[in-house]
Amino acid sequence: MNRVESPPLVPPIPPISSPAQLPRANVYRFTVRHMFLGVAFLLLLFAVVVPNSLPMSTAGAMGLAFLLALPGIRFGESLRSLLALYACTVIVTIVYVIVGGMHGAPLVAMAEVAAVYIVSPLTWMIIAEGLHRRLGVDRLIEWFTLLSVLCVLSVALFFYLFLTRGASAVEFFFQGANVNLNEGFSGATMHVYGSMIFLCGGFFSTPELIKNKPLRFGLLVMLLICALTSGRSALILAIPIGWILGWMLASRTIEHVGKSAIARLIQYGLPLLIAVMATLYLLQAYTQVSVSSVFDIVFDKVASGGGSARAEMSRSLYAGIFDNGGLGAGHGVGVSFISDPLHPWRYEVVWLATLYRVGIVGAVIYVLPFLLYTVGVIRLALARLLPARHKFMFCGFVCAFLATNTNPYIEAFSLQWMYVIPLVLWYIEYPSILKRVSR
């Protein structure tokens, strides 16, 4: 007797290859998702590869990405906690904008502070949540890989145009651009070096996230060449800082549990060694850049506190902090040292400037989200449950955060992604990862 099989209780779902096959109710979500991803990539292209070069286009893409990220947004418990911390920073900002106004801060300074400290962080937070929901952290890191290649190409194009056609040919990248190639030193003025601090810290800490090995070694070499020829101490130091953090945290990541110390040393030391050897060969064979000259200037700059100008700026800010008793002088208020005549309230040493503006309590509230982020990463690292993708984000963030004491990257709305995106992605995924700790 032939056996008759019963039909399955749930019929198979045919694959969806186009929006036309979706139910009408889902066409809107499908369209919005792809529109958001397209606009978000364009935004990161502006913010990562050419930051500050196209401010109006970046702001427009940022606003559109924010609107497209709103449909379907999910406010989990952890993300609500981050928003509560953000609300505390908003209160501090509003209070000290008022204090600054009482102390004579100009209206343009107060409007700028409101945009940079209130509007821009919230916009980046919503966009980051949308990137996590509609793209995922792993795919986002793939985007960063592509954007890193574009950053390197933009640096090469900058040097080529400047050396062959002069400063006027690179005004798109930087107004008043300059390249210094004297006595074995190399330095250039480009906004993209700010983005590359995060990228170098991330990829030198977790190179295995670049799956294609030729691309992995090639990108590390290109990033190292860009760093050594940039003349930026923060960018050059991001490479050893990122590598050391990555090596220290390697044994604490989920993907590397059980690997021997020798295997980890080979995995992290070999790419760096190959990158360094290839970089030294290329610089010696095709340029007049002397690595020893670059390191001498970097060490001198670090030892002097960032140069004579930053040292004098720091002394003036210290004096201002003591004058107001650590209570804060208000946003938009400057000290005796003027770094930018058009914006005398701006300072490159953001840590001291923040302490001067909002006092000790305000500065603690500002730094609290980042402090809790660091504590959470350390907690998972100690439990050997730190995902490699978050190691990448954390190491890039640390390098970018340390660089804020040499340049006000965190006060540029086009560069705030380096500080907000790792934070939001962590707060979204932290509860689910933490459940493994309690098991």
Coordinates of C-alpha atoms in Angstrom, one line a residue:
M1 CA 0.0 0.0 0.0
N2 CA 1.4 3.3 -1.0
R3 CA 2.1 5.8 1.7
V4 CA 0.4 9.2 1.3
E5 CA 2.3 12.1 2.8
S6 CA 0.3 14.9 4.4
P7 CA 0.9 18.4 3.2
P8 CA 3.1 20.6 5.4
L9 CA 1.2 22.7 8.0
V10 CA 2.9 25.9 6.8
P11 CA 3.4 26.3 3.1
P12 CA 6.9 27.4 2.0
I13 CA 7.4 31.1 1.5
P14 CA 8.7 32.0 -1.9
P15 CA 11.8 34.2 -1.9
I16 CA 11.3 37.9 -2.4
S17 CA 13.3 39.4 -5.2
S18 CA 11.6 42.7 -5.7
P19 CA 9.3 45.1 -4.0
A20 CA 6.5 44.1 -6.3
Q21 CA 6.3 40.7 -4.6
L22 CA 5.9 42.3 -1.2
P23 CA 2.5 42.8 0.4
R24 CA 1.4 46.5 -0.1
A25 CA 1.8 47.1 3.6
N26 CA 5.5 46.2 3.4
V27 CA 6.3 48.1 0.2
Y28 CA 6.7 51.3 2.3
R29 CA 9.1 49.6 4.8
F30 CA 11.1 48.1 1.9
T31 CA 11.4 51.5 0.2
V32 CA 12.3 53.4 3.3
R33 CA 14.9 50.9 4.3
H34 CA 16.7 51.1 1.0
M35 CA 16.4 54.9 0.9
F36 CA 17.8 55.1 4.4
L37 CA 20.8 52.9 3.6
G38 CA 21.5 54.9 0.5
V39 CA 21.3 58.2 2.3
A40 CA 23.3 56.9 5.3
F41 CA 26.1 55.7 3.1
L42 CA 26.2 59.1 1.3
L43 CA 26.3 60.8 4.8
L44 CA 29.2 58.6 5.9
L45 CA 30.9 59.3 2.6
F46 CA 30.7 63.0 3.4
A47 CA 31.5 62.6 7.1
V48 CA 34.3 60.1 6.9
V49 CA 36.1 60.8 3.6
V50 CA 35.6 64.6 3.2
P51 CA 34.6 65.8 6.6
N52 CA 34.0 69.6 6.9
S53 CA 34.6 70.0 3.1
L54 CA 30.9 69.9 2.2
P55 CA 29.1 71.2 5.4
M56 CA 25.8 72.0 3.8
S57 CA 25.6 68.7 1.9
T58 CA 26.6 66.8 5.0
A59 CA 23.9 68.6 7.1
G60 CA 21.3 67.9 4.4
A61 CA 22.2 64.2 4.2
M62 CA 22.3 64.0 8.0
G63 CA 18.8 65.5 8.3
L64 CA 17.3 63.2 5.6
A65 CA 19.0 60.1 7.2
F66 CA 17.5 61.2 10.5
L67 CA 14.0 61.4 9.1
L68 CA 14.3 58.0 7.2
A69 CA 15.6 56.4 10.4
L70 CA 12.5 57.4 12.5
P71 CA 10.0 54.8 11.0
G72 CA 10.3 51.6 13.0
I73 CA 12.7 53.0 15.6
R74 CA 13.1 50.8 18.7
F75 CA 13.8 52.3 22.1
G76 CA 15.0 49.4 24.1
E77 CA 15.7 49.6 27.8
S78 CA 19.4 50.2 27.3
L79 CA 18.9 52.8 24.6
R80 CA 16.5 54.6 26.8
S81 CA 19.2 54.7 29.5
L82 CA 21.5 56.3 27.0
L83 CA 18.9 58.8 26.1
A84 CA 18.4 59.6 29.7
L85 CA 22.2 60.3 30.0
Y86 CA 21.9 62.4 26.9
A87 CA 19.0 64.4 28.5
C88 CA 21.3 65.1 31.5
T89 CA 24.0 66.5 29.1
V90 CA 21.3 68.7 27.5
I91 CA 20.3 70.2 30.8
V92 CA 24.0 71.0 31.5
T93 CA 24.3 72.6 28.1
I94 CA 21.2 74.7 28.5
V95 CA 22.3 75.9 32.0
Y96 CA 25.8 76.9 30.9
V97 CA 24.5 78.5 27.6
I98 CA 22.5 80.8 29.9
V99 CA 25.6 81.3 32.1
G100 CA 27.6 82.1 29.1
G101 CA 25.0 84.6 27.9
M102 CA 25.2 86.3 31.3
H103 CA 29.0 86.5 30.9
G104 CA 28.8 88.1 27.5
A105 CA 28.8 85.2 25.1
P106 CA 27.8 86.2 21.6
L107 CA 24.6 84.9 20.1
V108 CA 26.4 83.0 17.3
A109 CA 28.4 81.1 19.9
M110 CA 25.2 80.1 21.8
A111 CA 23.5 79.0 18.6
E112 CA 26.6 76.9 17.6
V113 CA 26.7 75.3 21.0
A114 CA 23.1 74.3 20.8
A115 CA 23.6 72.8 17.4
V116 CA 26.8 70.9 18.3
Y117 CA 25.9 69.8 21.8
I118 CA 22.1 69.2 21.5
V119 CA 20.9 68.7 18.0
S120 CA 23.8 66.9 16.3
P121 CA 24.3 64.2 19.0
L122 CA 20.6 63.3 19.0
T123 CA 20.6 63.2 15.2
W124 CA 23.6 60.8 15.1
M125 CA 22.0 58.6 17.8
I126 CA 18.9 58.1 15.8
I127 CA 20.9 57.4 12.6
A128 CA 23.1 55.0 14.5
E129 CA 20.1 53.1 15.8
G130 CA 18.8 52.9 12.2
L131 CA 22.1 51.6 11.0
H132 CA 22.0 48.9 13.6
R133 CA 18.5 47.9 12.8
R134 CA 18.7 48.0 9.1
L135 CA 22.3 47.2 8.4
G136 CA 24.0 45.5 11.4
V137 CA 27.4 46.1 13.0
D138 CA 29.3 43.6 10.8
R139 CA 28.0 45.2 7.6
L140 CA 28.8 48.6 9.0
I141 CA 32.4 47.6 9.5
E142 CA 32.5 46.5 5.9
W143 CA 31.3 50.0 5.0
F144 CA 34.1 51.4 7.1
T145 CA 36.6 49.2 5.1
L146 CA 35.4 50.7 1.8
L147 CA 35.4 54.2 3.3
S148 CA 39.0 53.6 4.6
V149 CA 40.1 52.8 1.0
L150 CA 38.4 56.0 -0.2
C151 CA 40.1 58.0 2.6
V152 CA 43.5 56.7 1.5
L153 CA 42.8 57.5 -2.1
S154 CA 41.7 61.1 -1.2
V155 CA 45.0 61.6 0.7
A156 CA 46.9 60.4 -2.4
L157 CA 44.9 62.6 -4.7
F158 CA 45.5 65.6 -2.3
F159 CA 49.3 65.2 -2.4
Y160 CA 49.3 64.7 -6.1
L161 CA 47.2 67.7 -6.9
F162 CA 49.0 69.9 -4.4
L163 CA 52.5 69.0 -5.7
T164 CA 51.6 69.2 -9.4
R165 CA 49.0 72.0 -9.5
G166 CA 49.4 74.0 -6.3
A167 CA 47.1 74.8 -3.3
S168 CA 44.3 76.1 -5.4
A169 CA 43.7 72.6 -6.8
V170 CA 42.9 71.2 -3.4
E171 CA 40.7 73.9 -1.9
F172 CA 37.8 71.5 -2.0
F173 CA 39.6 69.4 0.7
F174 CA 40.9 72.2 2.8
Q175 CA 40.8 76.0 2.6
G176 CA 44.4 77.3 2.9
A177 CA 45.8 73.8 2.3
N178 CA 49.5 73.3 2.8
V179 CA 52.0 70.4 2.5
N180 CA 55.4 70.4 4.3
L181 CA 58.1 68.1 2.8
N182 CA 61.2 69.6 4.4
E183 CA 64.2 67.7 6.0
G184 CA 62.7 64.2 5.7
F185 CA 59.4 65.3 7.3
S186 CA 56.0 65.1 5.7
G187 CA 52.9 66.9 6.8
A188 CA 49.6 68.1 5.3
T189 CA 46.4 69.9 6.3
M190 CA 43.4 67.6 5.7
H191 CA 40.2 67.1 7.6
V192 CA 40.2 63.4 6.7
Y193 CA 43.0 62.8 9.1
G194 CA 40.5 63.2 11.9
S195 CA 38.4 60.3 10.5
M196 CA 41.5 58.2 10.0
I197 CA 42.3 58.3 13.7
F198 CA 39.2 56.2 14.4
L199 CA 39.8 54.0 11.4
C200 CA 43.5 53.3 12.2
G201 CA 42.7 52.5 15.8
G202 CA 39.9 50.2 14.8
F203 CA 41.6 48.3 12.0
F204 CA 45.0 47.9 13.6
S205 CA 43.2 46.6 16.7
T206 CA 41.1 44.1 14.9
P207 CA 42.5 43.5 11.4
E208 CA 40.8 40.1 11.1
L209 CA 37.5 41.8 10.4
I210 CA 38.9 42.5 6.9
K211 CA 38.1 39.0 5.5
N212 CA 40.1 39.4 2.3
K213 CA 43.8 38.9 3.3
P214 CA 45.4 40.9 0.4
L215 CA 43.0 43.8 1.1
R216 CA 43.8 43.5 4.9
F217 CA 47.5 43.8 4.4
G218 CA 47.2 46.4 1.7
L219 CA 44.8 48.6 3.7
L220 CA 47.1 48.4 6.8
V221 CA 50.0 49.5 4.7
M222 CA 48.1 52.4 3.1
L223 CA 46.8 53.6 6.5
L224 CA 50.3 53.5 8.0
I225 CA 51.7 55.4 5.0
C226 CA 49.0 58.0 5.4
A227 CA 49.6 58.3 9.1
L228 CA 53.4 58.7 8.8
T229 CA 53.0 61.3 6.0
S230 CA 50.3 63.3 7.8
G231 CA 52.4 65.1 10.3
R232 CA 49.6 64.5 12.8
S233 CA 50.9 63.1 16.1
A234 CA 47.4 61.9 17.2
L235 CA 47.0 59.9 13.9
I236 CA 50.5 58.4 14.2
L237 CA 49.9 57.4 17.8
A238 CA 46.5 55.9 17.0
I239 CA 48.3 53.0 15.3
P240 CA 50.3 51.7 18.2
I241 CA 47.5 52.5 20.7
G242 CA 45.0 50.6 18.6
W243 CA 47.4 47.7 18.1
I244 CA 48.3 47.4 21.8
L245 CA 44.6 47.6 22.9
G246 CA 43.7 45.0 20.3
W247 CA 46.4 42.7 21.4
M248 CA 45.5 43.1 25.1
L249 CA 41.8 42.5 24.4
A250 CA 42.3 39.7 21.9
S251 CA 42.2 36.9 24.5
R252 CA 39.1 38.4 25.9
T253 CA 37.0 38.3 22.7
I254 CA 34.4 35.6 22.0
E255 CA 36.1 34.7 18.7
H256 CA 39.5 34.1 20.2
V257 CA 38.7 32.2 23.4
G258 CA 41.0 29.1 23.6
K259 CA 43.7 30.4 21.3
S260 CA 47.2 30.4 22.7
A261 CA 49.2 33.5 23.3
I262 CA 51.6 32.6 20.5
A263 CA 48.8 32.3 18.0
R264 CA 47.4 35.7 19.1
L265 CA 50.8 37.2 18.9
I266 CA 51.2 35.9 15.3
Q267 CA 47.7 37.0 14.3
Y268 CA 48.3 40.5 15.6
G269 CA 52.0 40.9 15.3
L270 CA 52.4 39.5 11.8
P271 CA 50.0 42.0 10.0
L272 CA 51.7 44.9 11.8
L273 CA 55.2 43.6 11.0
I274 CA 54.3 43.2 7.3
A275 CA 52.7 46.6 7.2
V276 CA 55.7 48.3 8.8
M277 CA 58.2 46.6 6.6
A278 CA 56.3 47.3 3.4
T279 CA 55.7 50.9 4.5
L280 CA 59.4 51.5 5.3
Y281 CA 60.4 50.0 1.9
L282 CA 57.9 52.1 0.0
L283 CA 58.8 55.4 1.8
Q284 CA 62.5 54.8 1.3
A285 CA 62.2 53.7 -2.3
Y286 CA 59.7 56.3 -3.6
T287 CA 59.8 59.3 -1.3
Q288 CA 62.3 61.4 0.7
V289 CA 60.4 60.9 3.9
S290 CA 62.5 59.9 6.9
V291 CA 60.6 57.9 9.5
S292 CA 63.2 58.9 12.2
S293 CA 62.6 62.6 11.4
V294 CA 58.8 62.1 11.7
F295 CA 59.2 60.3 15.0
D296 CA 61.5 62.9 16.4
I297 CA 59.0 65.7 15.6
V298 CA 56.1 63.7 17.0
F299 CA 58.0 62.9 20.3
D300 CA 59.0 66.5 20.7
K301 CA 55.4 67.7 20.2
V302 CA 54.0 65.2 22.7
A303 CA 56.7 66.0 25.2
S304 CA 55.9 69.7 24.9
G305 CA 52.2 69.2 25.4
G306 CA 51.2 69.6 21.8
G307 CA 53.5 72.5 20.9
S308 CA 54.0 76.0 22.3
A309 CA 50.6 77.2 21.2
R310 CA 48.7 74.4 22.9
A311 CA 50.9 74.7 26.0
E312 CA 50.0 78.4 26.3
M313 CA 46.4 77.7 25.6
S314 CA 46.4 75.1 28.4
R315 CA 47.9 77.5 30.9
S316 CA 45.2 80.1 30.1
L317 CA 42.5 77.5 30.5
Y318 CA 43.9 76.3 33.8
A319 CA 44.0 79.9 35.0
G320 CA 40.3 80.3 34.0
I321 CA 39.3 77.1 35.7
F322 CA 40.9 78.3 39.0
D323 CA 39.4 81.8 38.6
N324 CA 35.8 80.4 38.5
G325 CA 36.5 77.9 41.2
G326 CA 35.7 74.9 39.0
L327 CA 32.1 76.0 38.7
G328 CA 32.2 76.8 35.0
A329 CA 32.3 80.1 33.1
G330 CA 29.7 79.2 30.6
H331 CA 29.6 78.2 26.9
G332 CA 30.8 80.7 24.4
V333 CA 33.1 82.5 26.9
G334 CA 36.9 82.6 26.1
V335 CA 40.0 83.1 28.1
S336 CA 43.0 85.5 27.5
F337 CA 44.5 83.2 24.9
I338 CA 42.7 83.4 21.5
S339 CA 43.2 80.5 19.2
D340 CA 40.7 81.5 16.5
P341 CA 40.0 85.3 16.1
L342 CA 36.7 84.6 14.3
H343 CA 35.6 82.1 17.0
P344 CA 37.5 83.1 20.2
W345 CA 35.4 80.6 22.3
R346 CA 36.9 77.6 20.5
Y347 CA 39.9 75.7 21.8
E348 CA 41.8 72.6 20.6
V349 CA 42.3 71.1 24.0
V350 CA 38.7 70.1 24.5
W351 CA 39.1 68.4 27.9
L352 CA 40.4 71.6 29.6
A353 CA 38.0 73.8 27.6
T354 CA 35.0 71.7 28.8
L355 CA 36.2 71.9 32.4
Y356 CA 36.5 75.7 32.0
R357 CA 33.1 76.0 30.4
V358 CA 30.8 73.8 32.5
G359 CA 32.9 73.1 35.6
I360 CA 33.7 69.9 37.3
V361 CA 30.2 68.6 37.8
G362 CA 29.2 69.5 34.2
A363 CA 32.3 67.8 32.8
V364 CA 31.6 64.6 34.7
I365 CA 28.0 64.5 33.4
Y366 CA 29.3 65.0 29.8
V367 CA 31.8 62.2 30.1
L368 CA 29.5 59.8 32.0
P369 CA 28.1 58.0 28.9
F370 CA 31.6 57.3 27.7
L371 CA 32.8 56.2 31.1
L372 CA 29.9 53.7 31.4
Y373 CA 30.7 52.5 27.9
T374 CA 34.3 51.9 28.9
V375 CA 33.3 50.1 32.1
G376 CA 30.9 47.9 30.1
V377 CA 33.5 46.9 27.6
I378 CA 36.0 46.1 30.4
R379 CA 33.3 44.0 32.2
L380 CA 32.6 41.9 29.1
A381 CA 36.3 41.6 28.4
L382 CA 37.0 40.2 31.9
A383 CA 34.2 37.7 31.2
R384 CA 35.8 36.8 27.8
L385 CA 32.5 37.7 26.1
L386 CA 33.6 40.8 24.2
P387 CA 32.6 40.5 20.5
A388 CA 35.4 41.4 18.0
R389 CA 33.1 43.9 16.3
H390 CA 32.8 45.9 19.5
K391 CA 36.5 45.6 20.1
F392 CA 37.0 47.3 16.8
M393 CA 34.5 50.1 17.7
F394 CA 35.9 50.6 21.2
C395 CA 39.6 50.8 20.1
G396 CA 38.6 53.3 17.4
F397 CA 36.6 55.3 19.9
V398 CA 39.5 55.4 22.4
C399 CA 41.9 56.7 19.8
A400 CA 39.4 59.3 18.7
F401 CA 38.6 60.3 22.3
L402 CA 42.3 60.7 23.2
A403 CA 42.7 62.9 20.1
T404 CA 40.1 65.4 21.4
N405 CA 42.8 66.7 23.7
T406 CA 44.7 67.9 20.6
N407 CA 41.9 68.9 18.3
P408 CA 38.1 69.6 18.8
Y409 CA 36.9 66.7 16.6
I410 CA 34.1 66.0 19.0
E411 CA 32.7 69.6 18.5
A412 CA 32.5 69.1 14.7
F413 CA 29.0 67.7 13.8
S414 CA 30.5 65.9 10.8
L415 CA 33.0 64.0 13.0
Q416 CA 30.7 63.2 15.9
W417 CA 30.0 59.8 14.4
M418 CA 33.3 58.6 15.8
Y419 CA 31.9 59.1 19.3
V420 CA 28.2 58.4 19.0
I421 CA 28.0 55.4 16.7
P422 CA 30.2 53.1 18.9
L423 CA 28.3 54.2 21.9
V424 CA 24.8 53.6 20.5
L425 CA 25.7 50.2 19.0
W426 CA 27.1 49.1 22.3
Y427 CA 24.1 50.2 24.4
I428 CA 21.8 48.4 22.0
E429 CA 23.6 45.1 22.1
Y430 CA 24.9 45.2 25.6
P431 CA 21.8 43.7 27.4
S432 CA 21.7 40.6 25.1
I433 CA 25.5 40.0 25.5
L434 CA 25.2 40.5 29.2
K435 CA 22.7 37.7 29.5
R436 CA 25.5 35.3 28.7
V437 CA 27.4 36.5 31.7
S438 CA 24.6 35.6 34.1
R439 CA 24.2 32.1 32.7

